[in-house]
Every structure is written in C-alpha cells, then in structure tokens.
Coordinates of C-alpha atoms in Angstrom, one line a residue:
Chain A
X28 CA 23.3 13.6 -52.0
X29 CA 24.1 10.4 -52.9
X30 CA 26.1 10.4 -49.6
X31 CA 23.3 11.3 -47.4
X32 CA 21.0 8.4 -48.7
X33 CA 24.1 5.9 -48.3
X34 CA 24.5 7.5 -44.5
X35 CA 20.8 6.6 -43.9
X36 CA 20.9 3.5 -45.3
X37 CA 23.9 2.5 -43.0
X38 CA 21.8 3.6 -39.8
X39 CA 18.9 1.6 -41.1
X40 CA 20.8 -1.2 -41.6
X41 CA 22.3 -1.0 -38.2
X42 CA 18.9 -0.5 -36.7
X43 CA 17.4 -3.4 -38.3
X44 CA 20.4 -5.7 -37.1
X45 CA 19.9 -4.5 -33.3
X46 CA 16.3 -5.2 -33.8
X47 CA 17.0 -8.5 -35.2
X48 CA 19.6 -9.5 -32.8
X49 CA 17.3 -8.8 -29.9
X50 CA 19.1 -5.7 -28.8
X51 CA 17.5 -2.6 -27.3
X52 CA 16.9 0.7 -28.9
X53 CA 17.8 3.5 -26.4
X54 CA 16.4 7.3 -26.9
X55 CA 20.0 8.7 -28.4
X56 CA 19.9 5.9 -31.1
X57 CA 18.8 6.3 -34.5
X58 CA 15.3 5.1 -35.4
X59 CA 13.1 5.3 -38.2
X60 CA 10.5 8.1 -37.9
X61 CA 7.6 5.1 -38.2
X62 CA 9.3 3.4 -35.3
X63 CA 9.6 6.7 -33.3
X64 CA 5.6 7.5 -33.9
X65 CA 4.4 4.2 -33.3
X66 CA 6.1 4.1 -30.1
X67 CA 4.7 7.5 -28.9
X68 CA 1.2 6.5 -30.1
X69 CA 1.5 3.3 -28.0
X70 CA 3.1 4.4 -25.0
X71 CA 0.9 7.7 -24.7
X72 CA -2.4 5.5 -25.2
X73 CA -1.0 3.1 -22.2
X74 CA -0.2 6.0 -20.1
X75 CA -3.6 7.6 -20.8
X76 CA -5.1 4.1 -20.0
X77 CA -3.5 4.2 -16.7
X78 CA -5.0 7.8 -15.7
X79 CA -8.1 7.3 -17.2
X80 CA -8.3 4.1 -15.2
X81 CA -8.1 5.2 -12.0
X82 CA -11.7 6.5 -12.4
X83 CA -13.9 3.6 -12.2
X84 CA -11.9 2.1 -9.4
X85 CA -12.0 5.6 -7.8
X86 CA -15.6 5.4 -8.2
X87 CA -15.6 2.9 -5.1
X88 CA -12.9 4.3 -2.9
X89 CA -15.2 6.3 -0.5
X90 CA -17.7 3.4 -0.6
X91 CA -15.6 0.1 -0.1
X92 CA -17.0 -2.0 2.3
X93 CA -14.0 -2.7 4.8
X94 CA -11.3 -0.5 5.9
X95 CA -8.7 -3.3 4.7
X96 CA -10.3 -3.5 1.2
X97 CA -10.4 0.7 1.1
X98 CA -6.7 0.5 2.1
X99 CA -6.0 -2.2 -1.1
X100 CA -8.1 0.1 -3.2
X101 CA -6.1 3.3 -2.4
X102 CA -3.1 1.9 -2.8
X103 CA -3.7 0.6 -6.2
X104 CA -5.1 3.9 -7.4
X105 CA -1.6 5.4 -6.2
X106 CA 0.1 2.5 -8.2
X107 CA -1.5 3.6 -11.1
X108 CA -1.1 6.9 -11.0
X109 CA 2.6 6.0 -10.7
X110 CA 2.4 4.0 -13.5
X111 CA 1.1 6.7 -15.9
X112 CA 4.2 8.8 -14.6
X113 CA 6.7 5.9 -15.7
X114 CA 4.8 5.9 -19.3
X115 CA 4.9 9.4 -19.9
X116 CA 8.5 9.6 -18.9
X117 CA 8.9 6.4 -21.2
X118 CA 7.4 8.5 -24.0
X119 CA 9.6 11.7 -23.4
X120 CA 12.4 10.1 -24.2
X121 CA 11.1 9.9 -27.9
X122 CA 10.7 13.6 -27.6
X123 CA 7.3 14.3 -26.8
X124 CA 6.2 16.3 -23.8
X125 CA 3.8 15.5 -21.2
X126 CA 1.8 18.4 -21.7
X127 CA 1.6 17.7 -25.2
X128 CA 0.3 14.1 -24.7
X129 CA -2.2 15.3 -22.4
X130 CA -3.8 17.8 -24.6
X131 CA -4.2 15.3 -27.3
X132 CA -6.0 13.1 -24.7
X133 CA -8.2 15.9 -23.6
X134 CA -9.1 16.8 -27.3
X135 CA -9.7 13.2 -28.1
X136 CA -6.6 12.7 -30.9
X137 CA -5.0 10.0 -28.7
X138 CA -7.0 7.0 -27.0
X139 CA -7.1 5.1 -24.0
X140 CA -8.1 1.4 -23.4
X141 CA -11.8 0.9 -24.2
X142 CA -12.3 -1.1 -21.1
X143 CA -12.5 2.0 -18.8
X144 CA -15.4 3.4 -20.8
X145 CA -17.5 0.7 -19.0
X146 CA -19.1 1.9 -15.7
X147 CA -18.6 0.0 -12.1
X148 CA -22.0 -0.3 -11.0
X149 CA -21.1 -2.5 -7.7
X150 CA -18.2 -3.3 -5.2
X151 CA -17.9 -6.5 -7.4
X152 CA -16.7 -4.6 -10.2
X153 CA -13.9 -3.7 -8.5
X154 CA -12.7 -7.3 -8.1
X155 CA -13.9 -8.1 -11.7
X156 CA -11.6 -5.1 -12.8
X157 CA -8.6 -6.6 -11.1
X158 CA -8.9 -10.1 -12.3
X159 CA -10.2 -9.7 -15.6
X160 CA -9.1 -6.3 -16.7
X161 CA -5.6 -6.6 -14.7
X162 CA -5.4 -10.0 -16.1
X163 CA -5.8 -9.1 -19.7
X164 CA -3.6 -6.1 -19.4
X165 CA -0.7 -8.3 -17.6
X166 CA -1.2 -11.0 -20.9
X167 CA -0.9 -8.2 -23.3
X168 CA 1.8 -6.4 -21.3
X169 CA 4.2 -8.9 -20.3
X170 CA 5.6 -9.5 -23.7
X171 CA 6.3 -5.9 -23.6
X172 CA 8.9 -6.5 -21.2
X173 CA 11.1 -7.8 -24.1
X174 CA 10.0 -4.9 -26.4
X175 CA 12.7 -3.5 -28.5
X176 CA 12.6 -0.1 -27.2
X177 CA 14.5 0.0 -24.0
X178 CA 12.7 2.8 -21.9
X179 CA 9.7 1.2 -22.6
X180 CA 10.7 -2.5 -22.0
X181 CA 12.0 -1.0 -18.8
X182 CA 8.9 0.6 -17.6
X183 CA 6.9 -2.6 -18.4
X184 CA 9.0 -4.7 -16.0
X185 CA 8.1 -2.4 -13.1
X186 CA 4.4 -1.9 -14.2
X187 CA 4.1 -5.8 -14.5
X188 CA 5.1 -6.7 -10.8
X189 CA 2.7 -4.3 -9.5
X190 CA -0.2 -5.1 -11.9
X191 CA 0.4 -8.9 -10.7
X192 CA -0.2 -8.1 -7.4
X193 CA -3.3 -6.2 -8.1
X194 CA -4.9 -8.9 -10.0
X195 CA -4.2 -11.3 -7.2
X196 CA -6.1 -9.1 -5.0
X197 CA -8.8 -8.5 -7.4
X198 CA -9.0 -12.3 -7.7
X199 CA -9.0 -12.6 -3.7
X200 CA -12.0 -9.9 -3.4
X201 CA -14.1 -12.1 -6.2
X202 CA -13.2 -15.4 -4.1
X203 CA -14.4 -13.6 -0.9
X204 CA -17.8 -12.2 -2.2
X205 CA -18.4 -15.7 -4.2
X206 CA -18.0 -17.5 -1.0
X207 CA -19.8 -14.9 0.9
X208 CA -23.8 -14.7 1.4
X209 CA -25.9 -15.5 -1.7
X210 CA -26.4 -11.9 -2.4
X211 CA -22.6 -11.2 -2.5
X212 CA -22.1 -14.3 -4.7
X213 CA -24.9 -13.2 -7.2
X214 CA -23.0 -9.7 -6.8
X215 CA -19.9 -11.3 -8.2
X216 CA -21.5 -13.4 -10.7
X217 CA -23.0 -10.6 -12.2
X218 CA -19.8 -8.4 -12.5
X219 CA -18.1 -11.3 -14.1
X220 CA -21.0 -11.4 -16.7
X221 CA -20.5 -7.6 -17.4
X222 CA -16.8 -7.3 -17.6
X223 CA -15.9 -10.8 -19.4
X224 CA -16.7 -9.6 -23.2
X225 CA -15.1 -6.1 -22.7
X226 CA -12.1 -7.7 -21.2
X227 CA -11.5 -10.0 -24.6
X228 CA -11.9 -6.9 -26.5
X229 CA -8.9 -5.6 -24.8
X230 CA -6.5 -7.5 -27.1
X231 CA -7.7 -5.4 -30.1
X232 CA -9.3 -6.1 -33.3
X233 CA -9.1 -9.7 -34.7
X234 CA -5.7 -10.4 -36.5
X235 CA -7.1 -9.9 -39.9
X236 CA -8.4 -6.3 -39.1
X237 CA -5.2 -5.2 -37.0
X238 CA -4.0 -2.4 -39.1
X239 CA -0.6 -1.8 -36.8
X240 CA 0.1 -5.3 -36.1
X241 CA 2.5 -6.6 -38.9
X242 CA 4.9 -3.6 -38.7
X243 CA 4.9 -3.8 -34.8
X244 CA 5.9 -7.2 -34.8
X245 CA 8.6 -6.7 -37.6
X246 CA 10.0 -4.1 -35.1
X247 CA 9.9 -6.4 -32.1
X248 CA 7.6 -3.8 -30.2
X249 CA 5.0 -6.6 -30.4
X250 CA 5.7 -10.3 -29.8
X251 CA 2.6 -12.0 -30.2
X252 CA -0.8 -11.4 -32.4
X253 CA -4.0 -9.9 -30.8
X254 CA -5.7 -13.3 -31.4
X255 CA -3.0 -15.2 -29.9
X256 CA -2.9 -13.4 -26.6
X257 CA -7.0 -13.1 -26.3
X258 CA -6.7 -17.3 -26.6
X259 CA -3.8 -17.5 -24.1
X260 CA -6.0 -15.3 -21.8
X261 CA -9.4 -17.3 -21.9
X262 CA -7.1 -20.6 -21.5
X263 CA -5.8 -19.1 -18.1
X264 CA -9.2 -17.7 -17.0
X265 CA -11.2 -20.8 -17.4
X266 CA -9.7 -22.8 -14.6
X267 CA -9.4 -19.5 -12.7
X268 CA -13.3 -19.1 -12.7
X269 CA -14.0 -22.7 -11.8
X270 CA -11.9 -22.1 -8.8
X271 CA -13.9 -19.0 -7.9
X272 CA -17.0 -20.8 -8.3
X273 CA -18.0 -18.4 -11.2
X274 CA -19.4 -19.0 -14.6
X275 CA -18.2 -17.1 -17.6
X276 CA -21.0 -15.8 -19.6
X277 CA -20.2 -17.6 -23.2
X278 CA -22.5 -20.8 -23.9
X279 CA -19.9 -21.4 -26.7
X280 CA -16.8 -22.1 -24.3
X281 CA -15.7 -25.4 -24.8
X282 CA -12.5 -27.3 -24.5
X283 CA -11.1 -28.4 -28.0
X284 CA -9.1 -31.2 -27.4
X285 CA -7.5 -31.1 -31.0
X286 CA -6.3 -27.6 -30.6
X287 CA -5.4 -27.9 -26.9
X288 CA -7.0 -24.4 -26.5
X289 CA -10.7 -23.5 -25.4
X290 CA -12.9 -22.5 -28.2
X291 CA -15.0 -19.3 -27.6
X292 CA -18.0 -17.7 -29.0
X293 CA -18.1 -14.7 -31.2
X294 CA -16.7 -11.1 -29.9
X295 CA -19.6 -8.4 -30.4
X296 CA -16.8 -6.3 -32.8
X297 CA -19.9 -3.4 -33.9
X298 CA -19.8 -3.0 -29.7
X299 CA -16.3 -2.6 -29.7
X300 CA -16.3 -0.4 -32.7
X301 CA -19.0 1.9 -31.2
X302 CA -17.3 2.3 -27.8
X303 CA -13.9 3.5 -29.7
X304 CA -15.9 5.6 -31.7
X305 CA -16.7 7.5 -28.3
X306 CA -20.2 5.6 -27.9
X307 CA -19.5 3.5 -25.0
X308 CA -21.4 3.7 -21.7
X309 CA -19.0 6.2 -20.1
X310 CA -16.8 8.1 -23.1
X311 CA -18.4 11.3 -22.5
X312 CA -18.0 11.2 -18.5
X313 CA -14.3 10.0 -18.2
X314 CA -12.9 12.2 -20.8
X315 CA -15.1 14.8 -19.4
X316 CA -14.0 14.1 -15.6
X317 CA -10.2 14.3 -16.8
X318 CA -10.6 17.3 -18.5
X319 CA -12.6 19.2 -15.9
X320 CA -9.6 18.1 -13.4
X321 CA -7.1 19.4 -15.8
X322 CA -8.7 22.7 -16.3
X323 CA -9.9 22.9 -12.3
X324 CA -6.2 22.4 -11.6
X325 CA -5.0 25.0 -14.1
X326 CA -4.4 27.6 -11.5
X327 CA -2.5 25.3 -9.2
X328 CA -0.1 24.3 -11.8
X329 CA 0.5 28.1 -12.6
X330 CA 0.9 29.1 -9.1
X331 CA 3.8 26.3 -8.7
X332 CA 5.4 27.6 -12.1
X333 CA 5.2 31.2 -10.6
X334 CA 6.4 30.3 -7.3
X335 CA 9.6 28.3 -9.2
X336 CA 10.4 31.3 -11.2
X337 CA 10.4 33.5 -8.2
X338 CA 12.4 31.4 -6.2
X339 CA 14.5 29.5 -8.6
X340 CA 12.9 26.0 -7.8
X341 CA 12.7 23.2 -10.0
X342 CA 9.2 23.2 -11.9
X343 CA 6.9 21.2 -9.5
Chain B
X9 CA 2.0 0.3 2.2
X10 CA -0.5 -0.1 5.2
X11 CA -2.9 -2.7 3.3
X12 CA -1.7 -5.7 5.3
X13 CA -3.7 -7.1 8.2
X14 CA -3.6 -4.9 11.5
X15 CA -3.0 -6.5 14.8
X16 CA -5.5 -6.5 17.2
X17 CA -6.4 -7.0 20.8
X18 CA -2.9 -7.0 21.8
X19 CA -3.4 -5.4 25.1
X20 CA -6.6 -4.4 26.9
X21 CA -6.6 -0.6 27.3
X22 CA -7.8 1.6 29.9
X23 CA -11.4 3.4 29.2
X24 CA -9.6 6.8 29.0
X25 CA -7.1 5.5 26.4
X26 CA -10.2 3.8 24.6
X27 CA -11.4 7.6 24.5
X28 CA -8.0 9.2 22.9
X29 CA -7.7 6.0 20.7
X30 CA -11.4 7.0 19.4
X31 CA -10.6 10.6 18.9
X32 CA -7.4 10.0 17.1
X33 CA -8.7 7.1 15.0
X34 CA -11.6 8.9 13.7
X35 CA -9.7 12.3 13.0
X36 CA -7.2 9.6 10.9
X37 CA -10.3 7.8 9.0
X38 CA -12.5 10.9 8.4
X39 CA -9.5 12.8 6.8
X40 CA -8.4 9.5 4.9
X41 CA -12.1 9.1 3.8
X42 CA -11.8 13.0 2.2
X43 CA -8.4 12.8 0.5
X44 CA -9.8 9.8 -1.0
X45 CA -12.2 11.6 -2.7
X46 CA -9.5 13.5 -4.5
X47 CA -8.7 10.3 -6.9
X48 CA -8.9 11.4 -10.4
X49 CA -9.7 15.0 -9.8
X50 CA -6.0 16.1 -8.9
X51 CA -4.6 19.1 -10.4
X52 CA -1.4 17.3 -11.5
X53 CA -0.6 13.4 -11.8
X54 CA 2.3 13.7 -9.1
X55 CA -0.9 15.1 -6.8
X56 CA -2.8 11.9 -7.6
X57 CA 0.1 10.0 -6.2
X58 CA 0.7 12.1 -3.2
X59 CA -3.1 12.7 -1.9
X60 CA -3.4 8.7 -2.5
X61 CA -0.4 8.2 -0.7
X62 CA -1.2 10.6 2.5
X63 CA -4.6 9.0 2.9
X64 CA -3.3 5.5 2.7
X65 CA -1.0 6.7 5.8
X66 CA -3.9 8.0 7.4
X67 CA -6.0 5.2 7.0
X68 CA -3.1 2.6 8.1
X69 CA -3.1 5.0 11.5
X70 CA -6.8 4.9 11.5
X71 CA -6.9 1.1 11.6
X72 CA -4.5 0.6 14.2
X73 CA -5.8 2.8 16.6
X74 CA -9.3 1.9 16.1
X75 CA -8.2 -1.6 16.5
X76 CA -6.9 -1.1 20.1
X77 CA -10.6 0.0 20.7
X78 CA -12.6 -3.2 19.0
X79 CA -13.3 -4.2 15.7
X80 CA -12.3 -1.7 13.0
X81 CA -15.1 -2.3 10.6
X82 CA -17.8 -2.3 13.5
X83 CA -16.1 1.1 14.6
X84 CA -15.9 2.6 11.2
X85 CA -19.3 1.4 9.4
X86 CA -21.7 1.0 12.3
X87 CA -21.5 3.6 14.6
X88 CA -24.0 6.9 13.7
X89 CA -22.7 10.4 13.2
X90 CA -23.3 11.1 17.1
X91 CA -21.0 8.6 18.2
X92 CA -17.7 9.6 16.1
X93 CA -15.2 11.5 18.3
X94 CA -13.1 13.2 15.3
X95 CA -12.3 16.9 15.3
X96 CA -14.6 19.2 12.9
X97 CA -11.6 20.4 11.0
X98 CA -10.9 16.8 9.1
X99 CA -14.7 16.2 8.2
X100 CA -14.7 19.8 6.2
X101 CA -15.3 19.3 2.6
X102 CA -12.4 19.2 0.2
X103 CA -13.1 22.5 -1.6
X104 CA -10.8 23.7 -4.0
X105 CA -7.1 22.6 -3.7
X106 CA -6.0 25.3 -1.6
X107 CA -8.7 24.8 0.9
X108 CA -7.3 21.2 0.8
X109 CA -4.0 22.4 1.5
X110 CA -4.9 24.7 4.3
X111 CA -6.7 21.6 6.3
X112 CA -3.5 19.4 5.7
X113 CA -1.4 22.2 6.7
X114 CA -3.6 22.9 9.9
X115 CA -3.9 19.2 10.8
X116 CA -0.7 17.8 9.9
X117 CA 1.2 20.2 12.0
X118 CA -1.1 19.2 15.2
X119 CA -0.7 15.7 14.1
X120 CA 3.0 15.9 14.0
X121 CA 3.4 17.9 17.4
X122 CA 1.2 15.9 19.0
X123 CA 2.5 12.3 18.0
X124 CA 6.0 13.5 18.7
X125 CA 5.1 14.0 22.3
X126 CA 2.7 10.9 22.3
X127 CA 5.8 8.9 21.2
X128 CA 7.9 9.7 24.1
X129 CA 4.7 8.8 26.5
X130 CA 4.1 5.5 28.5
X131 CA 0.7 5.1 26.7
X132 CA -0.5 2.5 24.5
X133 CA 0.3 5.0 21.7
X134 CA 3.9 5.4 21.8
X135 CA 4.7 2.9 19.2
X136 CA 2.1 4.0 16.8
X137 CA 3.3 7.6 17.3
X138 CA 7.0 6.9 16.8
X139 CA 6.0 5.3 13.3
X140 CA 3.4 7.8 12.5
X141 CA 5.5 10.7 13.0
X142 CA 7.6 9.7 9.8
X143 CA 4.5 9.6 7.7
X144 CA 3.2 12.7 9.4
X145 CA 6.6 14.9 8.9
X146 CA 6.1 14.4 5.2
X147 CA 2.5 15.0 4.9
X148 CA 3.5 18.4 6.9
X149 CA 6.2 19.1 4.7
X150 CA 4.0 18.3 1.6
X151 CA 1.3 20.8 3.3
X152 CA 4.0 23.6 3.7
X153 CA 5.2 23.4 0.4
X154 CA 2.0 23.8 -1.4
X155 CA 1.1 26.5 1.1
X156 CA 4.1 28.2 -0.1
X157 CA 3.8 27.7 -3.7
X158 CA -0.1 28.9 -3.6
X159 CA 0.5 31.8 -1.1
X160 CA 3.8 33.1 -3.1
X161 CA 2.4 31.9 -6.6
X162 CA 0.3 34.1 -8.6
X163 CA -2.5 36.8 -7.4
X164 CA -5.1 33.9 -8.1
X165 CA -3.6 31.3 -6.0
X166 CA -2.8 33.6 -3.4
X167 CA -6.5 34.8 -2.9
X168 CA -7.6 31.1 -2.8
X169 CA -5.0 30.1 -0.6
X170 CA -5.7 33.2 2.0
X171 CA -9.6 32.4 1.6
X172 CA -9.0 28.7 2.6
X173 CA -6.6 29.6 5.6
X174 CA -9.7 32.0 7.0
X175 CA -12.4 29.9 6.4
X176 CA -10.8 27.0 8.2
X177 CA -9.1 28.9 11.1
X178 CA -12.4 28.5 13.3
X179 CA -11.9 24.8 13.5
X180 CA -8.4 24.8 14.9
X181 CA -9.2 25.4 18.6
X182 CA -10.7 22.6 19.1
X183 CA -7.6 20.4 18.4
X184 CA -6.4 21.5 21.7
X185 CA -9.1 20.7 23.6
X186 CA -7.6 17.8 26.3
X187 CA -8.4 14.5 24.5
X188 CA -9.0 11.5 27.2
X189 CA -6.3 11.6 29.5
X190 CA -3.3 12.0 27.1
X191 CA -0.4 13.3 28.9
X192 CA 0.0 16.1 26.9
X193 CA 0.3 19.7 27.9
X194 CA -2.4 21.4 25.8
X195 CA -1.7 24.8 26.0
X196 CA 2.0 24.4 25.2
X197 CA 1.1 22.1 22.4
X198 CA -1.3 24.8 21.2
X199 CA 1.5 27.5 21.2
X200 CA 3.5 25.3 19.2
X201 CA 1.3 24.8 16.5
X202 CA 0.3 28.7 16.3
X203 CA 4.1 29.5 16.1
X204 CA 4.5 26.7 13.2
X205 CA 1.4 27.6 11.2
X206 CA 1.9 31.4 11.5
X207 CA 5.7 31.0 10.4
X208 CA 4.7 29.3 7.3
X209 CA 1.7 31.3 6.4
X210 CA 4.2 34.4 7.1
X211 CA 6.8 32.7 4.5
X212 CA 3.8 32.3 2.3
X213 CA 3.3 36.0 2.2
X214 CA -0.5 35.1 3.7
X215 CA -2.1 36.8 6.6
X216 CA -2.5 34.9 9.7
X217 CA -6.2 34.9 10.4
X218 CA -7.4 37.1 13.4
X219 CA -10.7 35.6 13.9
X220 CA -11.9 33.2 16.7
X221 CA -10.4 30.0 16.6
X222 CA -13.3 28.4 18.1
X223 CA -17.1 28.8 17.5
X224 CA -19.9 28.5 20.2
X225 CA -20.5 24.8 17.9
X226 CA -16.6 23.9 17.7
X227 CA -15.3 24.3 21.3
X228 CA -14.6 20.6 21.5
X229 CA -17.7 19.9 19.9
X230 CA -16.4 16.9 17.6
X231 CA -14.8 15.3 20.4
X232 CA -18.3 15.4 21.7
X233 CA -19.9 13.8 18.8
X234 CA -21.4 17.0 17.5
X235 CA -20.7 17.5 13.8
X236 CA -21.2 19.9 10.8
X237 CA -23.6 19.2 8.3
X238 CA -21.6 17.9 5.6
X239 CA -20.4 15.1 7.8
X240 CA -23.4 12.9 8.0
X241 CA -23.6 12.4 4.2
X242 CA -20.1 11.7 4.0
X243 CA -20.7 8.9 6.5
X244 CA -24.0 7.6 4.4
X245 CA -21.7 7.5 1.4
X246 CA -19.0 5.7 3.4
X247 CA -21.1 3.2 5.2
X248 CA -24.0 2.4 2.8
X249 CA -22.5 -0.8 1.2
X250 CA -21.2 -2.3 4.4
X251 CA -24.8 -1.6 6.3
X252 CA -26.5 -3.0 3.0
X253 CA -25.1 -6.7 3.7
X254 CA -25.3 -7.0 7.8
X255 CA -23.0 -9.4 8.9
X256 CA -21.2 -10.1 5.7
X257 CA -17.5 -10.6 5.7
X258 CA -15.5 -8.7 2.8

C-alpha cells in the first residue's frame, strides 16, 4: 500500500507545482477530488445562472419599445443560452453530465445567482441588468479567465467578450432613458434604485463569512476575495452613475481619500440569506418556469432520441 | 447579428412596392414576435439558441422592409390591427413545439421559394432577398429536421406533429394570394411549395392534410387587414410600452 500512497503523493505534488507555476490543469490531468467537486459546483452554478438569467430579460422581449432594442435584447438572450452551453460543456470535462446538472438545478440541489430572483418590473430594468448585473458579473469573471482549470478559463474568455458588449448596450439603454423624457428618467432612476444593492450581493458574502474562498484562492480558481471585487465594482460604478445622470441609492457612499476607494453603506445580509434560502421575490417562479419548460419539452427530447436511434443520427 | 442601425430612405419606392414591403415586413415582424415568446421556454438549450436566432433574423428582415416604407417603429408600434398586412399563418399562437415547427415549416418553405425568386428580379427587394435566402435556408432546414424527428419519433410526437400540420393547413392558401405587384408566378410558387412540403411530410411519415387551404375568412384576409382573434392581444402586448410614451425615443 505504501507505493500507492507514494504515487498519490507524487501526483499531488505535481498538481500543486502546476498550480503554483500558473500552469493550466486540463481534463485528463490528475486533480484532487475536492478540486474537481469545487469546480463542478462553481461551473454548474455559473451555467445555471446563464439559463435562469434568460427569464428576467425574456420578460421584456415581446414588449421592447423599439425594434432596435428588441433586436439587441433577442441577441443577448441568444448569447446567454450559448454561454450556458459553453459552461455545461466545461463542466462535462470534469465527468458530470448536463442532464444530471439540470436535474440538480430543478430539484434545488444546485444554486444559481441570487440576482435572478429579482423581478424586471419596467423596461429600464433591462438596462439596469445590463449595466449593473452584467457589470458585476464581468468584474467577477475577468479574473476567472486566468483560473487554474483550462476549460473553464477558456470558456470565460469567450463569455467575457460578449458580456462586455451586453454591458455597454445596457449602459447605453439607461443613458437614452436618463436623457429622455421626465417619465423615462424616473423609470431609469427607479430601476437603478432597485438593482444596486442586489448587484453588490452578487459578489457573495463578506470575506470573513465566505466558506469556500480560502481553498479556492489557494487552488487559483479564485484570484480575489469577494470584498476586493465588490470594492472594485463600486469604484467603477460611481463615475459611471454620474455620467448617466443617475444617483446610487446609498447615503453612505463617499470617496475615502485615505483608502483611495469609495466607502459604502452596509449590505442587508439578511435579505441575501433569505433569497439564497429560496425566499426571494421570484425564486419559486424562476425555478417553476425552468422545470415546466423541461417537463413540457420531455416529449420533444424523447422524439429526437427515438428518431436518432432509428436513423443512426447523432443525438439532438 | 441584425441589431445594427437600419438604412432608411435609400430610394423612394413605388406605391405598389410599398404594399409588398408592408406585407412581407409584417410577416417577418409578427413571426419574430411569436418566436420571441419562446425565450426561456425551449425544450432544450439548443432550441433556446435556435429559436432566438431565427427570431432575430426575421426581425432584421422586418426592419429592412418596413424601413423601405417609412419609420420602422411608427409602423410597428402605431398601426392598429386592421392596418397590419401579415398573413394569418404567422400570427397563430405558438401552441406546443410541434405547432411552432409546423408553422415554421409552412412559412419558411414559402419564404425561401419567394425570396429565391425575388432575388432575381429588378425590384427594390432583390438585395434583401439575396441576403435573406441564406438565413431562410437555415430556418427551413431547422423546421424540416424537426418535422422529421417529431413525425418519425415517438407515437406521441407523431400525433402532435400530425395535429399541428392539420391545424395550420387552412392558413396556407393565403400565402399564394398575389402581394402588391410582385413579379412572381403565384400559381407556380404554390405548386413548388406544395411539392416541397408534401415531400417533407411524407418523409416524416405524416399524412398530408386534405382539408381546404383557405377558409371564407382566410382568402387573402391577412393581406386585407382582417386577422384572427389572438393577433390583437399580441399587438397589445407588443405596442403597450411604446404607446404609453408618445414621442419618446428609446
């Protein structure tokens, strides 16, 4: 048995050395079980967020107020479904199937980003999601382009490019509203008021409460702490809000010369925990819709499989 | 992607061409709107991508065609139901996935044949048609493959596909009512359509419907601004926000 332990030790040392040297871990490489499990959890949650994230925006496709905006929104939703596909593929390189992951999403055993449990009540919400939600996602995801797991890092490179495009479009949407009629300006301000705090929550719990952080940083899955990224996001958003002519709903938000950063008010972590627990405004609706789409589509998938079996076609 | 700005007012078009541009533009706009309703409801993730992609292509075509007539947003958002010139087929509700696929098969086959012919004319539609046929060939291929999979899949999918094929058959005659003064042999177009659709349905082991291809109300009715009941509700949803802010830009 000594040789096995030794072999394990050698593999582990090789893995640690590769991570330390900023080399990429690839699907056929040996990796610790816990590293694999962490990545599956994180990539799956990321993929789930892309497909659940279609819903709040799809809510406005049929009502978009101009054909140009409708086309932009349709293209965005199409991109998001594509991102879901990349990410499920990346997760599959770790030895799990898409069906299994979807099943975990549908039964609540895997999560998606808490932000998508908030409702899109006006057209301006589409812009606020583009600017703030996609902006927060990019701040989170750009460092993942250097993540130690190769397939995930490569998926993030593609995704970040498209997300940056969506973010600029969201910003431009809000700008048009902010500079539009009084009613449009008010609509934009109201949306920013409602999406600001939930966007800050997208970076996860504060560093002293983040259970996975230390290990993920050691493995170079994660490169910066939740609070670091959140601070970076706030610092980016403040001048953007000014340029938009909109305010951020935080009376404590102020530039701190000494720190070289903006100070900001306390986040309502009780709300965050309730949303994660399933008690946010749209949790039931989002997961219910996803489950219904899957159940309603079962006969379609069965038909494709039956046809493929009869005709030797690759499974659809 | 078709989200970029649309060229407008490139050349004045004749009143007869305006009639055709409105009819073909409204077809594309209304079907894009219906397909947009699928977002978040697709049976598999790949279909979320495919249906959004088709919707986006159609919306791009609609914007181009409506811009030949006037301001695309005024035309899309400020006309009443009786002023729309789309055929009744494209306004039919999505129903189940088979229903959506049957509608796509019937319409994309028609659209591909029509634009193939228009691409070779000297009409203002020729450049758009030449570009659009490439997109439409993909739409038709997608609809054809799903018709085969559903028709020749499981007993349930076959039954659903047959039901959809039958239900929408009565809206297909209208497609071959002459549109404006388009230089198209509509009888020949109808024959080609029938041959193509029949071949797909037969390969999908489905029965080609035998009922009439138009009813008392569907003989060119959509082109005259006479629509089916679900259409008004669809427009109410589509136009509501735009109409709530008169004169605003977005």
